[in-house]
């Protein structure tokens, strides 16, 4: 009963039957890049799966930590200048969510505390709560590129704090931290001897073509980092359900924890074997142009989103720098009496415009809402036209 998904509680209030019957449904709410039909995975990913099926070697159970070839492929791809990753440092999981579950359980017992971002991906709350682990939420600064408020984080640390989770690039913010800020977070973790769970599922999905994505582990040899990743977003295949944990721990602080992680992987009989078998081929064959094109397309949609929002009275957004989301602030005082918070805003938007957005409260951020920037340009144009008309209609006179 303590397993609660906060999104469900809020989104269940936004029901399809409440939509405007005269307008087609337009959804900017689902963090699944495949549902809009315009973003397709690479041909080589499909080929890799077909090959794995036809070879017939991936029909059985794999070791609970993952197939050797998949673990080696992840180790090679994510070895960093300062960390040579070995197969034994990689754990293949059922998606990044499965990886997060294992990381949180491995580091925290019931009654322990974990630092989570606010706003943040709601699954963190669900996973911690389900195990009786207390979530302490550190603020991200909406007026400073969604950077971590380290002073606030500092005020939350107690003798029961076991880890800090950092999500970069961020869902729901679309923010990407630079090396200096990541280093500040690492220094904070070092000061309090906290290991970092780095949710890097959106790794490399950044828009500035002159920059390279920075893994947190690149910036430290001393703070142990569990980096969580997967193929869901970057390869546009969330349904394949393969993710991983990479243990970056030069100092060996996590030697005991490795045993705990290994034990936890035996709770289910492993991640999808077929996709694991396809992983080395996927990594080898997908050309850099695939990622480049995806990032360009997401950048275009994000820039378009930020530009349209900047012209809508009552709304504001920080231009996303990566991932596939944008958080939009609602200046509640500018709206009429029908709109008193983000949930009322979103439900009225659904009712009048058949447009679905996720209220910020799903991410513990009142008076914001999140849009997904994956839909086609045509859908985004239509969505923001409707949003603009809706806001104009409901501005306080
Ligand atoms: C920040 C973040 N972490 C993890 C996940 C889960 O990824 P997976 O589909 O690989 O379980 C998501 C999915 O939306 C996400 O946004």
mmCIF file of N, CA, C and O in Angstrom, residues 5-80:
data_model
loop_
_atom_site.group_PDB
_atom_site.id
_atom_site.type_symbol
_atom_site.label_atom_id
_atom_site.label_comp_id
_atom_site.label_asym_id
_atom_site.label_seq_id
_atom_site.Cartn_x
_atom_site.Cartn_y
_atom_site.Cartn_z
ATOM 1 N N UNK A 5 2.210 5.936 -7.060
ATOM 2 C CA UNK A 5 2.729 6.725 -8.172
ATOM 3 C C UNK A 5 2.045 8.090 -8.157
ATOM 4 O O UNK A 5 0.860 8.188 -8.461
ATOM 5 N N UNK A 6 2.791 9.146 -7.795
ATOM 6 C CA UNK A 6 2.152 10.461 -7.648
ATOM 7 C C UNK A 6 1.527 10.961 -8.944
ATOM 8 O O UNK A 6 0.548 11.715 -8.915
ATOM 9 N N UNK A 7 2.068 10.548 -10.077
ATOM 10 C CA UNK A 7 1.492 11.019 -11.349
ATOM 11 C C UNK A 7 0.062 10.502 -11.477
ATOM 12 O O UNK A 7 -0.842 11.236 -11.842
ATOM 13 N N UNK A 8 -0.121 9.235 -11.149
ATOM 14 C CA UNK A 8 -1.464 8.640 -11.292
ATOM 15 C C UNK A 8 -2.489 9.431 -10.490
ATOM 16 O O UNK A 8 -3.570 9.759 -10.979
ATOM 17 N N UNK A 9 -2.120 9.771 -9.246
ATOM 18 C CA UNK A 9 -3.081 10.459 -8.386
ATOM 19 C C UNK A 9 -3.536 11.765 -9.009
ATOM 20 O O UNK A 9 -4.693 12.157 -8.882
ATOM 21 N N UNK A 10 -2.611 12.443 -9.682
ATOM 22 C CA UNK A 10 -2.960 13.756 -10.257
ATOM 23 C C UNK A 10 -3.590 13.587 -11.630
ATOM 24 O O UNK A 10 -4.609 14.200 -11.944
ATOM 25 N N UNK A 11 -2.999 12.707 -12.442
ATOM 26 C CA UNK A 11 -3.468 12.576 -13.821
ATOM 27 C C UNK A 11 -4.837 11.907 -13.890
ATOM 28 O O UNK A 11 -5.611 12.162 -14.811
ATOM 29 N N UNK A 12 -5.156 11.091 -12.888
ATOM 30 C CA UNK A 12 -6.484 10.463 -12.893
ATOM 31 C C UNK A 12 -7.605 11.501 -12.840
ATOM 32 O O UNK A 12 -8.735 11.220 -13.210
ATOM 33 N N UNK A 13 -7.229 12.710 -12.411
ATOM 34 C CA UNK A 13 -8.237 13.781 -12.400
ATOM 35 C C UNK A 13 -8.462 14.349 -13.805
ATOM 36 O O UNK A 13 -9.426 15.058 -14.062
ATOM 37 N N UNK A 14 -7.501 14.070 -14.715
ATOM 38 C CA UNK A 14 -7.639 14.576 -16.094
ATOM 39 C C UNK A 14 -8.180 13.429 -16.939
ATOM 40 O O UNK A 14 -7.435 12.599 -17.429
ATOM 41 N N UNK A 15 -9.484 13.390 -17.082
ATOM 42 C CA UNK A 15 -10.063 12.224 -17.761
ATOM 43 C C UNK A 15 -10.406 12.536 -19.215
ATOM 44 O O UNK A 15 -10.849 13.644 -19.536
ATOM 45 N N UNK A 16 -10.201 11.521 -20.071
ATOM 46 C CA UNK A 16 -10.477 11.687 -21.496
ATOM 47 C C UNK A 16 -11.912 12.138 -21.763
ATOM 48 O O UNK A 16 -12.166 12.929 -22.658
ATOM 49 N N UNK A 17 -12.846 11.625 -20.943
ATOM 50 C CA UNK A 17 -14.255 11.977 -21.205
ATOM 51 C C UNK A 17 -14.529 13.456 -20.912
ATOM 52 O O UNK A 17 -15.571 13.981 -21.280
ATOM 53 N N UNK A 18 -13.576 14.127 -20.271
ATOM 54 C CA UNK A 18 -13.748 15.551 -20.000
ATOM 55 C C UNK A 18 -13.274 16.427 -21.165
ATOM 56 O O UNK A 18 -13.334 17.650 -21.099
ATOM 57 N N UNK A 19 -12.778 15.790 -22.231
ATOM 58 C CA UNK A 19 -12.238 16.586 -23.348
ATOM 59 C C UNK A 19 -13.341 17.290 -24.119
ATOM 60 O O UNK A 19 -14.492 16.899 -24.069
ATOM 61 N N UNK A 20 -12.927 18.305 -24.891
ATOM 62 C CA UNK A 20 -13.860 19.003 -25.776
ATOM 63 C C UNK A 20 -14.165 18.076 -26.968
ATOM 64 O O UNK A 20 -13.270 17.758 -27.749
ATOM 65 N N UNK A 21 -15.416 17.630 -27.115
ATOM 66 C CA UNK A 21 -15.735 16.667 -28.179
ATOM 67 C C UNK A 21 -15.526 17.243 -29.578
ATOM 68 O O UNK A 21 -15.420 16.493 -30.553
ATOM 69 N N UNK A 22 -15.429 18.565 -29.681
ATOM 70 C CA UNK A 22 -15.256 19.176 -31.011
ATOM 71 C C UNK A 22 -13.793 19.375 -31.401
ATOM 72 O O UNK A 22 -13.493 19.919 -32.458
ATOM 73 N N UNK A 23 -12.889 18.986 -30.512
ATOM 74 C CA UNK A 23 -11.461 19.150 -30.846
ATOM 75 C C UNK A 23 -10.744 17.826 -30.704
ATOM 76 O O UNK A 23 -10.989 17.090 -29.734
ATOM 77 N N UNK A 24 -9.849 17.531 -31.630
ATOM 78 C CA UNK A 24 -9.116 16.267 -31.569
ATOM 79 C C UNK A 24 -8.163 16.286 -30.372
ATOM 80 O O UNK A 24 -7.680 17.351 -29.964
ATOM 81 N N UNK A 25 -7.905 15.097 -29.851
ATOM 82 C CA UNK A 25 -7.015 15.011 -28.684
ATOM 83 C C UNK A 25 -5.574 15.278 -29.114
ATOM 84 O O UNK A 25 -5.100 14.721 -30.108
ATOM 85 N N UNK A 26 -4.897 16.124 -28.368
ATOM 86 C CA UNK A 26 -3.482 16.402 -28.626
ATOM 87 C C UNK A 26 -2.761 16.225 -27.292
ATOM 88 O O UNK A 26 -3.082 16.898 -26.324
ATOM 89 N N UNK A 27 -1.808 15.298 -27.261
ATOM 90 C CA UNK A 27 -1.160 15.040 -25.978
ATOM 91 C C UNK A 27 0.309 15.447 -26.001
ATOM 92 O O UNK A 27 1.063 15.020 -26.868
ATOM 93 N N UNK A 28 0.671 16.280 -25.033
ATOM 94 C CA UNK A 28 2.086 16.633 -24.856
ATOM 95 C C UNK A 28 2.557 16.090 -23.514
ATOM 96 O O UNK A 28 3.440 16.649 -22.865
ATOM 97 N N UNK A 29 1.923 15.006 -23.080
ATOM 98 C CA UNK A 29 2.171 14.581 -21.699
ATOM 99 C C UNK A 29 3.025 13.327 -21.568
ATOM 100 O O UNK A 29 3.582 13.076 -20.509
ATOM 101 N N UNK A 30 3.125 12.531 -22.617
ATOM 102 C CA UNK A 30 3.738 11.207 -22.429
ATOM 103 C C UNK A 30 5.222 11.217 -22.779
ATOM 104 O O UNK A 30 5.606 11.578 -23.897
ATOM 105 N N UNK A 31 6.037 10.791 -21.824
ATOM 106 C CA UNK A 31 7.495 10.793 -22.019
ATOM 107 C C UNK A 31 7.970 9.580 -22.806
ATOM 108 O O UNK A 31 8.993 8.987 -22.489
ATOM 109 N N UNK A 32 7.208 9.219 -23.831
ATOM 110 C CA UNK A 32 7.576 8.086 -24.689
ATOM 111 C C UNK A 32 7.719 8.629 -26.108
ATOM 112 O O UNK A 32 6.719 8.982 -26.751
ATOM 113 N N UNK A 33 8.967 8.714 -26.598
ATOM 114 C CA UNK A 33 9.183 9.381 -27.891
ATOM 115 C C UNK A 33 8.568 8.638 -29.077
ATOM 116 O O UNK A 33 8.512 9.177 -30.178
ATOM 117 N N UNK A 34 8.109 7.409 -28.851
ATOM 118 C CA UNK A 34 7.597 6.637 -29.993
ATOM 119 C C UNK A 34 6.112 6.874 -30.266
ATOM 120 O O UNK A 34 5.622 6.512 -31.323
ATOM 121 N N UNK A 35 5.390 7.450 -29.300
ATOM 122 C CA UNK A 35 3.926 7.486 -29.448
ATOM 123 C C UNK A 35 3.435 8.513 -30.474
ATOM 124 O O UNK A 35 2.293 8.466 -30.893
ATOM 125 N N UNK A 36 4.314 9.439 -30.858
ATOM 126 C CA UNK A 36 3.852 10.505 -31.760
ATOM 127 C C UNK A 36 4.021 10.112 -33.233
ATOM 128 O O UNK A 36 3.473 10.754 -34.120
ATOM 129 N N UNK A 37 4.818 9.087 -33.492
ATOM 130 C CA UNK A 37 4.917 8.530 -34.847
ATOM 131 C C UNK A 37 5.962 9.183 -35.732
ATOM 132 O O UNK A 37 6.256 8.686 -36.820
ATOM 133 N N UNK A 38 6.561 10.294 -35.287
ATOM 134 C CA UNK A 38 7.524 11.001 -36.149
ATOM 135 C C UNK A 38 8.979 10.616 -35.867
ATOM 136 O O UNK A 38 9.851 10.810 -36.701
ATOM 137 N N UNK A 39 9.251 10.087 -34.664
ATOM 138 C CA UNK A 39 10.629 9.736 -34.308
ATOM 139 C C UNK A 39 10.768 8.217 -34.347
ATOM 140 O O UNK A 39 10.107 7.501 -33.604
ATOM 141 N N UNK A 40 11.638 7.769 -35.236
ATOM 142 C CA UNK A 40 11.789 6.318 -35.420
ATOM 143 C C UNK A 40 13.198 5.894 -35.021
ATOM 144 O O UNK A 40 14.158 6.643 -35.211
ATOM 145 N N UNK A 41 13.290 4.668 -34.514
ATOM 146 C CA UNK A 41 14.621 4.165 -34.182
ATOM 147 C C UNK A 41 15.426 3.939 -35.468
ATOM 148 O O UNK A 41 14.885 4.026 -36.585
ATOM 149 N N UNK A 42 16.715 3.653 -35.296
ATOM 150 C CA UNK A 42 17.584 3.459 -36.457
ATOM 151 C C UNK A 42 17.376 2.056 -37.055
ATOM 152 O O UNK A 42 17.098 1.097 -36.327
ATOM 153 N N UNK A 43 17.534 1.961 -38.368
ATOM 154 C CA UNK A 43 17.415 0.665 -39.068
ATOM 155 C C UNK A 43 18.339 -0.389 -38.445
ATOM 156 O O UNK A 43 18.012 -1.566 -38.384
ATOM 157 N N UNK A 44 19.504 0.045 -37.994
ATOM 158 C CA UNK A 44 20.488 -0.892 -37.440
ATOM 159 C C UNK A 44 19.996 -1.513 -36.131
ATOM 160 O O UNK A 44 20.392 -2.617 -35.771
ATOM 161 N N UNK A 45 19.165 -0.760 -35.402
ATOM 162 C CA UNK A 45 18.607 -1.302 -34.159
ATOM 163 C C UNK A 45 17.657 -2.449 -34.517
ATOM 164 O O UNK A 45 17.708 -3.533 -33.920
ATOM 165 N N UNK A 46 16.849 -2.213 -35.530
ATOM 166 C CA UNK A 46 15.925 -3.277 -35.967
ATOM 167 C C UNK A 46 16.718 -4.487 -36.466
ATOM 168 O O UNK A 46 16.413 -5.634 -36.137
ATOM 169 N N UNK A 47 17.762 -4.188 -37.246
ATOM 170 C CA UNK A 47 18.582 -5.274 -37.793
ATOM 171 C C UNK A 47 19.225 -6.094 -36.656
ATOM 172 O O UNK A 47 19.291 -7.319 -36.728
ATOM 173 N N UNK A 48 19.664 -5.390 -35.629
ATOM 174 C CA UNK A 48 20.311 -6.073 -34.493
ATOM 175 C C UNK A 48 19.343 -7.046 -33.818
ATOM 176 O O UNK A 48 19.718 -8.162 -33.438
ATOM 177 N N UNK A 49 18.101 -6.618 -33.687
ATOM 178 C CA UNK A 49 17.100 -7.484 -33.037
ATOM 179 C C UNK A 49 16.805 -8.697 -33.933
ATOM 180 O O UNK A 49 16.774 -9.837 -33.455
ATOM 181 N N UNK A 50 16.627 -8.445 -35.232
ATOM 182 C CA UNK A 50 16.333 -9.551 -36.156
ATOM 183 C C UNK A 50 17.478 -10.570 -36.116
ATOM 184 O O UNK A 50 17.261 -11.775 -36.033
ATOM 185 N N UNK A 51 18.697 -10.048 -36.131
ATOM 186 C CA UNK A 51 19.875 -10.918 -36.092
ATOM 187 C C UNK A 51 19.869 -11.761 -34.797
ATOM 188 O O UNK A 51 20.094 -12.960 -34.830
ATOM 189 N N UNK A 52 19.575 -11.113 -33.696
ATOM 190 C CA UNK A 52 19.577 -11.839 -32.408
ATOM 191 C C UNK A 52 18.491 -12.916 -32.409
ATOM 192 O O UNK A 52 18.705 -14.021 -31.895
ATOM 193 N N UNK A 53 17.348 -12.606 -33.005
ATOM 194 C CA UNK A 53 16.264 -13.608 -33.074
ATOM 195 C C UNK A 53 16.721 -14.780 -33.934
ATOM 196 O O UNK A 53 16.622 -15.950 -33.541
ATOM 197 N N UNK A 54 17.261 -14.449 -35.111
ATOM 198 C CA UNK A 54 17.592 -15.511 -36.074
ATOM 199 C C UNK A 54 18.751 -16.381 -35.613
ATOM 200 O O UNK A 54 18.778 -17.569 -35.904
ATOM 201 N N UNK A 55 19.676 -15.811 -34.887
ATOM 202 C CA UNK A 55 20.795 -16.622 -34.401
ATOM 203 C C UNK A 55 20.343 -17.631 -33.342
ATOM 204 O O UNK A 55 21.016 -18.623 -33.089
ATOM 205 N N UNK A 56 19.221 -17.339 -32.731
ATOM 206 C CA UNK A 56 18.629 -18.289 -31.794
ATOM 207 C C UNK A 56 19.418 -18.505 -30.504
ATOM 208 O O UNK A 56 19.171 -19.469 -29.785
ATOM 209 N N UNK A 57 20.359 -17.587 -30.216
ATOM 210 C CA UNK A 57 21.192 -17.801 -29.016
ATOM 211 C C UNK A 57 20.693 -17.011 -27.807
ATOM 212 O O UNK A 57 21.321 -17.018 -26.755
ATOM 213 N N UNK A 58 19.592 -16.286 -28.018
ATOM 214 C CA UNK A 58 19.135 -15.414 -26.923
ATOM 215 C C UNK A 58 17.729 -15.796 -26.477
ATOM 216 O O UNK A 58 16.962 -14.937 -26.057
ATOM 217 N N UNK A 59 17.399 -17.042 -26.578
ATOM 218 C CA UNK A 59 16.043 -17.448 -26.196
ATOM 219 C C UNK A 59 15.966 -17.914 -24.746
ATOM 220 O O UNK A 59 14.870 -18.112 -24.217
ATOM 221 N N UNK A 60 17.112 -18.041 -24.134
ATOM 222 C CA UNK A 60 17.114 -18.573 -22.764
ATOM 223 C C UNK A 60 17.319 -17.486 -21.726
ATOM 224 O O UNK A 60 17.373 -16.293 -22.047
ATOM 225 N N UNK A 61 17.405 -17.889 -20.472
ATOM 226 C CA UNK A 61 17.724 -16.948 -19.396
ATOM 227 C C UNK A 61 19.179 -16.503 -19.517
ATOM 228 O O UNK A 61 20.041 -17.278 -19.918
ATOM 229 N N UNK A 62 19.416 -15.271 -19.159
ATOM 230 C CA UNK A 62 20.798 -14.774 -19.086
ATOM 231 C C UNK A 62 21.192 -14.750 -17.602
ATOM 232 O O UNK A 62 20.321 -14.816 -16.732
ATOM 233 N N UNK A 63 22.495 -14.635 -17.298
ATOM 234 C CA UNK A 63 22.878 -14.449 -15.885
ATOM 235 C C UNK A 63 22.147 -13.231 -15.310
ATOM 236 O O UNK A 63 21.858 -12.285 -16.054
ATOM 237 N N UNK A 64 21.873 -13.234 -14.013
ATOM 238 C CA UNK A 64 21.045 -12.151 -13.448
ATOM 239 C C UNK A 64 21.705 -10.779 -13.599
ATOM 240 O O UNK A 64 21.023 -9.756 -13.681
ATOM 241 N N UNK A 65 23.033 -10.743 -13.666
ATOM 242 C CA UNK A 65 23.731 -9.450 -13.840
ATOM 243 C C UNK A 65 23.778 -9.033 -15.314
ATOM 244 O O UNK A 65 24.249 -7.945 -15.642
ATOM 245 N N UNK A 66 23.346 -9.921 -16.200
ATOM 246 C CA UNK A 66 23.327 -9.600 -17.630
ATOM 247 C C UNK A 66 24.238 -10.509 -18.430
ATOM 248 O O UNK A 66 25.131 -11.170 -17.864
ATOM 249 N N UNK A 67 24.004 -10.547 -19.742
ATOM 250 C CA UNK A 67 24.870 -11.331 -20.632
ATOM 251 C C UNK A 67 26.268 -10.710 -20.661
ATOM 252 O O UNK A 67 26.405 -9.477 -20.651
ATOM 253 N N UNK A 68 27.268 -11.533 -20.767
ATOM 254 C CA UNK A 68 28.648 -11.028 -20.809
ATOM 255 C C UNK A 68 28.853 -10.053 -21.958
ATOM 256 O O UNK A 68 29.472 -8.994 -21.802
ATOM 257 N N UNK A 69 28.311 -10.407 -23.164
ATOM 258 C CA UNK A 69 28.577 -9.532 -24.319
ATOM 259 C C UNK A 69 27.924 -8.159 -24.133
ATOM 260 O O UNK A 69 28.497 -7.124 -24.503
ATOM 261 N N UNK A 70 26.738 -8.144 -23.509
ATOM 262 C CA UNK A 70 26.068 -6.861 -23.272
ATOM 263 C C UNK A 70 26.840 -6.039 -22.232
ATOM 264 O O UNK A 70 27.050 -4.829 -22.399
ATOM 265 N N UNK A 71 27.277 -6.714 -21.169
ATOM 266 C CA UNK A 71 28.013 -5.999 -20.114
ATOM 267 C C UNK A 71 29.329 -5.434 -20.669
ATOM 268 O O UNK A 71 29.712 -4.301 -20.372
ATOM 269 N N UNK A 72 29.993 -6.253 -21.508
ATOM 270 C CA UNK A 72 31.257 -5.779 -22.089
ATOM 271 C C UNK A 72 31.015 -4.586 -23.010
ATOM 272 O O UNK A 72 31.795 -3.628 -23.032
ATOM 273 N N UNK A 73 29.923 -4.661 -23.788
ATOM 274 C CA UNK A 73 29.628 -3.569 -24.726
ATOM 275 C C UNK A 73 29.381 -2.260 -23.971
ATOM 276 O O UNK A 73 29.863 -1.192 -24.366
ATOM 277 N N UNK A 74 28.643 -2.348 -22.861
ATOM 278 C CA UNK A 74 28.394 -1.139 -22.054
ATOM 279 C C UNK A 74 29.714 -0.646 -21.450
ATOM 280 O O UNK A 74 30.014 0.561 -21.453
ATOM 281 N N UNK A 75 30.525 -1.588 -20.968
ATOM 282 C CA UNK A 75 31.808 -1.217 -20.337
ATOM 283 C C UNK A 75 32.690 -0.461 -21.331
ATOM 284 O O UNK A 75 33.289 0.570 -21.002
ATOM 285 N N UNK A 76 32.740 -0.957 -22.559
ATOM 286 C CA UNK A 76 33.593 -0.316 -23.564
ATOM 287 C C UNK A 76 33.060 1.080 -23.899
ATOM 288 O O UNK A 76 33.810 2.061 -23.946
ATOM 289 N N UNK A 77 31.750 1.145 -24.114
ATOM 290 C CA UNK A 77 31.165 2.416 -24.549
ATOM 291 C C UNK A 77 31.270 3.494 -23.472
ATOM 292 O O UNK A 77 31.410 4.668 -23.775
ATOM 293 N N UNK A 78 31.187 3.083 -22.205
ATOM 294 C CA UNK A 78 31.151 4.089 -21.139
ATOM 295 C C UNK A 78 32.419 4.118 -20.290
ATOM 296 O O UNK A 78 32.392 4.601 -19.156
ATOM 297 N N UNK A 79 33.514 3.599 -20.843
ATOM 298 C CA UNK A 79 34.803 3.824 -20.181
ATOM 299 C C UNK A 79 35.161 5.291 -20.374
ATOM 300 O O UNK A 79 34.959 5.840 -21.465
ATOM 301 N N UNK A 80 35.664 5.906 -19.341
ATOM 302 C CA UNK A 80 35.956 7.342 -19.404
ATOM 303 C C UNK A 80 37.462 7.530 -19.302
ATOM 304 O O UNK A 80 38.193 6.581 -18.961
#
